[in-house]
Structures are given as C-alpha cells and as structure tokens.
Amino acid sequence: GQQLNQSPQSMFIQEGEDVSMNCTSSSIFNTWLWYKQDPGEGPVLLIALYKAGELTSNGRLTAQFGITRKDSFLNISASIPSDVGIYFCAAPWGASKIIFGSGTRLSIRP
Amino acid sequence: EAQVTQNPRYLITVTGKKLTVTCSQNMNHEYMSWYRQDPGLGLRQIYYSMNVEVTDKGDVPEGYKVSRKEKRNFPLILESPSPNQTSLYFCASRHGQGPYNSPLHFGNGTRLTVT
C-alpha cells in the first residue's frame, strides 16, 4: 500500500531550539496533514495543506506542501516543553482512507 | 463538548477471550474509523464506516470485526484475541462520506494487552 516516510524517527531538543521534520512518499498527494499526539491522548490536527508550494503557519508551527506534491515539512520555532509528543504526517488516499507516517517523537533534552 | 469516547482506556485479557472496545461520537459524523498504533509503524487503519450499515476493511483488518448499527456508535470486536493484537487502538470520526473534506477527530485511545 501507500507509504509515508517520516524523519527523523525521534529527536531530543533543548528548550528554545528550532525543530524540523519531514515526510516523503513515492506517490503524489493533493492534501497533506500534520497531527500531534500528546502523551495519553489521541492525535489532534495541527495544520492542513491543500496546494503545492503552500506555506501555512499555526503559531510557532509552519508547514509546507512540497512543490513535487510528494513531500511535506513541519518546522517548530523556539520550542517549549509542551511541544513534546509525537508528530504525524498524514495524507488522504482514495475515497475514504487517510494514511499516516510512522511519526516523529519529540523529547526535551534534560 | 464535541468528542469521540472510547471505552475502556486500558484492557488486559487472555488469548481467545472475546472482547469489544466501544466507540461513540456526539458530532453526528458520518465517517468513523479504527486505527491501531504500534511503535515504528504509525497509525494503521483497521476498518472504517462511511455511514450506518456501511463498513469496509482498512489495511490491517485480520482478526477484527466492526458493526455500525447506529450513527454514533462503532464498536471494535476481537472474537479471539491473540498476543499480536496487543496495541494502542484509536477510534476516529469526521463529517462526510466521500473523499477527505474535514478533519478527523480522535478518541483518547484504548491500550490493549493480550497475554
């Protein structure tokens, strides 16, 4: 089936650092989604992208829909402790599916 | 408050003992879906439902059953659980029946352990 390759798998950051993660596929998508999962909770939608090249922000988060439509990027500026969690990229596929990447786990370096 | 409610949150059971995980949404959503989350594999779709009495297989349906007799409820049934079904399960719902046009709302998950 379709696959979204997300990297890095995990990262340790210090408070205040900027964070970058990406998602790539061999398939073309018309929509890219970024979700965040806090510990003990279900994923919550952060940003939705609908157009190639689109750059969308949500507070300190900025996501981009790649020009080739095969990738997407998420940046977090000036990270804070509550940014800890798992970030998933996702994309609708066909009439009814949404496929998810394997996630990037963000932790704070002690 | 608009929400997707799963029960139970935690469940430990033994191989072969039938179980049901319930899911209910109060947003009048047409579409509902079950996912399982495993380390390194992300979220994989088990089954989905476009509306009442309409269900279909996702990517990993083996060993699971679902039903959609009412719009608000979408229970996940494991007739004979096995240890490889130990996982974190999420129910989700959204408006619409066709291609994606509105966000998925997730429940808070059910952590299942099968010994």
Coordinates of C-alpha atoms in Angstrom, one line a residue:
Chain A
G1 CA 0.0 0.0 0.0
Q2 CA 0.9 3.6 0.0
Q3 CA 3.6 4.7 2.5
L4 CA 4.6 7.9 4.1
N5 CA 8.3 8.0 5.2
Q6 CA 8.7 10.3 8.1
S7 CA 12.0 11.5 9.5
P8 CA 13.6 11.8 11.9
Q9 CA 12.1 9.0 14.0
S10 CA 12.9 10.8 17.2
M11 CA 14.7 13.9 18.3
F12 CA 15.9 15.4 21.5
I13 CA 15.8 19.2 21.7
Q14 CA 16.6 21.9 24.2
E15 CA 14.0 24.4 25.0
G16 CA 14.3 27.3 22.7
E17 CA 15.7 25.3 19.7
D18 CA 14.0 25.3 16.3
V19 CA 12.8 21.9 15.1
S20 CA 12.4 20.5 11.6
M21 CA 10.9 17.3 10.4
N22 CA 9.7 16.0 7.0
C23 CA 7.6 13.4 5.3
T24 CA 8.2 11.9 1.9
S25 CA 6.4 9.5 -0.4
S26 CA 6.8 8.0 -3.9
S27 CA 3.2 9.0 -4.5
I28 CA 1.6 12.3 -5.3
F29 CA -0.9 13.7 -2.8
N30 CA -3.4 16.6 -3.1
T31 CA -3.6 17.2 0.7
W32 CA -1.0 17.0 3.4
L33 CA -1.9 16.9 7.1
W34 CA 0.1 17.3 10.3
Y35 CA -1.1 15.9 13.6
K36 CA 0.3 16.0 17.1
Q37 CA -0.2 13.3 19.8
D38 CA 0.3 14.3 23.4
P39 CA 1.1 11.5 25.8
G40 CA -2.0 9.6 26.7
E41 CA -4.2 11.2 24.1
G42 CA -5.3 10.9 20.6
P43 CA -3.8 12.8 17.7
V44 CA -5.0 16.3 17.0
L45 CA -4.8 18.1 13.7
L46 CA -2.3 21.0 13.7
I47 CA -2.2 22.1 10.1
A48 CA -3.8 21.1 6.8
L49 CA -2.2 21.9 3.4
Y50 CA -4.1 21.8 0.1
K51 CA -1.9 23.3 -2.6
A52 CA 1.6 22.5 -3.9
G53 CA 4.0 25.1 -2.6
E54 CA 1.6 26.3 0.1
L55 CA 3.2 27.5 3.4
T56 CA 0.9 27.7 6.4
S57 CA 1.5 28.7 9.9
N58 CA -0.2 28.0 13.2
G59 CA 1.5 30.0 15.9
R60 CA 5.1 28.8 16.2
L61 CA 4.4 25.9 13.7
T62 CA 4.9 26.3 10.0
A63 CA 4.2 23.6 7.4
Q64 CA 4.9 23.4 3.7
F65 CA 3.4 21.4 0.9
G66 CA 6.3 20.4 -1.3
I67 CA 6.3 21.5 -4.9
T68 CA 6.5 17.9 -6.2
R69 CA 3.5 17.1 -4.1
K70 CA 5.4 14.1 -2.8
D71 CA 6.6 15.7 0.4
S72 CA 5.8 18.0 3.3
F73 CA 7.8 19.7 6.0
L74 CA 7.0 20.9 9.5
N75 CA 9.0 23.4 11.5
I76 CA 8.6 24.4 15.1
S77 CA 10.3 27.6 16.2
A78 CA 11.6 28.4 19.7
S79 CA 10.4 25.0 21.2
I80 CA 8.8 24.9 24.6
P81 CA 8.2 21.9 26.9
S82 CA 4.6 21.4 25.8
D83 CA 5.9 20.7 22.2
V84 CA 6.9 17.3 23.4
G85 CA 4.9 14.5 21.8
I86 CA 4.6 12.5 18.6
Y87 CA 4.1 14.3 15.3
F88 CA 2.5 12.5 12.4
C89 CA 2.2 13.5 8.8
A90 CA -0.9 12.1 7.0
A91 CA -2.5 12.3 3.6
P92 CA -5.9 11.3 2.3
W93 CA -5.8 8.5 -0.2
G94 CA -8.7 7.4 -2.4
A95 CA -12.3 7.8 -1.5
S96 CA -12.1 7.1 2.2
K97 CA -8.6 6.5 3.6
I98 CA -6.2 8.6 5.4
I99 CA -2.7 7.1 5.7
F100 CA -0.2 8.1 8.4
G101 CA 3.5 8.3 8.6
S102 CA 5.3 6.4 11.4
G103 CA 5.7 9.6 13.5
T104 CA 8.5 11.7 14.9
R105 CA 8.8 11.6 18.7
L106 CA 10.0 14.9 20.1
S107 CA 11.6 14.9 23.6
I108 CA 13.2 17.6 25.7
R109 CA 16.9 17.0 26.5
P110 CA 17.4 17.1 30.2
Chain B
E1 CA -18.5 19.1 24.4
A2 CA -17.8 17.5 20.9
Q3 CA -15.9 14.3 21.4
V4 CA -15.1 10.7 20.5
T5 CA -15.3 8.5 23.5
Q6 CA -13.7 5.1 23.7
N7 CA -14.0 2.5 26.5
P8 CA -12.2 1.0 28.2
R9 CA -9.0 3.1 28.3
Y10 CA -7.0 0.0 29.4
L11 CA -7.7 -3.6 29.0
I12 CA -5.6 -6.7 29.8
T13 CA -7.0 -10.0 28.6
V14 CA -6.0 -13.6 27.7
T15 CA -5.7 -15.2 24.3
G16 CA -9.0 -16.3 22.9
K17 CA -11.4 -14.4 25.2
K18 CA -13.7 -12.3 23.1
L19 CA -13.8 -8.6 23.8
T20 CA -15.4 -5.4 22.5
V21 CA -14.0 -1.9 22.6
T22 CA -16.7 0.7 22.3
C23 CA -16.6 4.0 20.4
S24 CA -19.2 6.7 20.5
Q25 CA -19.2 10.2 18.9
N26 CA -21.6 13.1 19.6
M27 CA -20.9 15.1 16.5
N28 CA -23.3 13.4 14.1
H29 CA -20.4 12.4 11.9
E30 CA -21.0 10.0 9.0
Y31 CA -17.5 8.6 8.8
M32 CA -15.9 6.5 11.6
S33 CA -12.7 4.5 11.6
W34 CA -10.5 2.3 13.8
Y35 CA -6.7 2.5 13.9
R36 CA -4.0 0.7 15.8
Q37 CA -0.8 2.4 16.7
D38 CA 2.4 0.3 17.1
P39 CA 6.0 1.6 17.6
G40 CA 7.7 2.5 14.4
L41 CA 4.6 1.8 12.3
G42 CA 2.5 4.8 13.0
L43 CA -1.3 4.5 12.7
R44 CA -2.7 1.8 10.6
Q45 CA -6.3 1.6 9.6
I46 CA -8.3 -1.5 10.7
Y47 CA -11.8 -0.8 9.5
Y48 CA -13.9 2.2 8.5
S49 CA -17.5 3.1 8.0
M50 CA -18.9 5.7 5.7
N51 CA -22.4 5.6 7.3
V52 CA -24.8 3.4 9.1
E53 CA -24.7 -0.2 7.9
V54 CA -21.7 0.6 5.6
T55 CA -18.4 -0.8 6.7
D56 CA -15.2 -1.7 4.9
K57 CA -11.7 -3.1 5.5
G58 CA -8.7 -0.9 6.1
D59 CA -5.1 -2.1 5.8
V60 CA -5.0 -4.5 8.7
P61 CA -8.5 -6.0 9.2
E62 CA -7.5 -9.6 10.1
G63 CA -8.7 -10.7 13.5
Y64 CA -11.2 -7.8 13.9
K65 CA -14.9 -7.2 13.3
V66 CA -16.9 -4.0 13.4
S67 CA -20.6 -3.0 13.2
R68 CA -22.4 0.3 12.5
K69 CA -26.0 -0.2 13.6
E70 CA -26.3 3.4 14.8
K71 CA -24.6 6.6 13.5
R72 CA -23.0 7.5 16.8
N73 CA -21.5 4.0 17.7
F74 CA -18.8 2.0 16.0
P75 CA -17.6 -0.9 18.3
L76 CA -14.5 -2.9 17.5
I77 CA -14.8 -6.6 18.2
L78 CA -12.0 -9.1 18.7
E79 CA -13.6 -12.6 18.6
S80 CA -10.4 -14.5 19.6
P81 CA -7.7 -12.0 20.6
S82 CA -4.1 -13.0 20.1
P83 CA -0.9 -11.5 21.5
N84 CA -0.1 -9.8 18.2
Q85 CA -3.2 -7.7 18.7
T86 CA -1.5 -6.1 21.8
S87 CA -1.5 -2.4 20.7
L88 CA -2.9 1.0 21.3
Y89 CA -6.2 1.5 19.5
F90 CA -7.9 4.7 18.3
C91 CA -11.3 5.4 17.1
A92 CA -11.8 8.5 14.9
S93 CA -14.7 10.2 13.1
R94 CA -15.3 13.0 10.7
H95 CA -18.1 14.7 8.6
G96 CA -18.8 13.4 5.2
Q97 CA -18.8 10.1 3.4
G98 CA -16.6 10.7 0.4
P99 CA -13.1 11.9 -0.1
Y100 CA -11.5 13.8 2.8
N101 CA -13.0 17.2 3.4
S102 CA -13.0 17.7 7.1
P103 CA -10.6 16.9 10.0
L104 CA -10.5 13.5 11.7
H105 CA -11.4 13.7 15.4
F106 CA -9.7 11.0 17.6
G107 CA -10.7 9.4 20.8
N108 CA -8.1 9.1 23.6
G109 CA -7.2 5.5 22.9
T110 CA -7.5 2.1 24.3
R111 CA -4.4 0.3 25.4
L112 CA -5.0 -3.5 24.9
T113 CA -2.7 -6.2 26.2
V114 CA -3.3 -9.8 25.2
T115 CA -1.3 -12.4 27.2

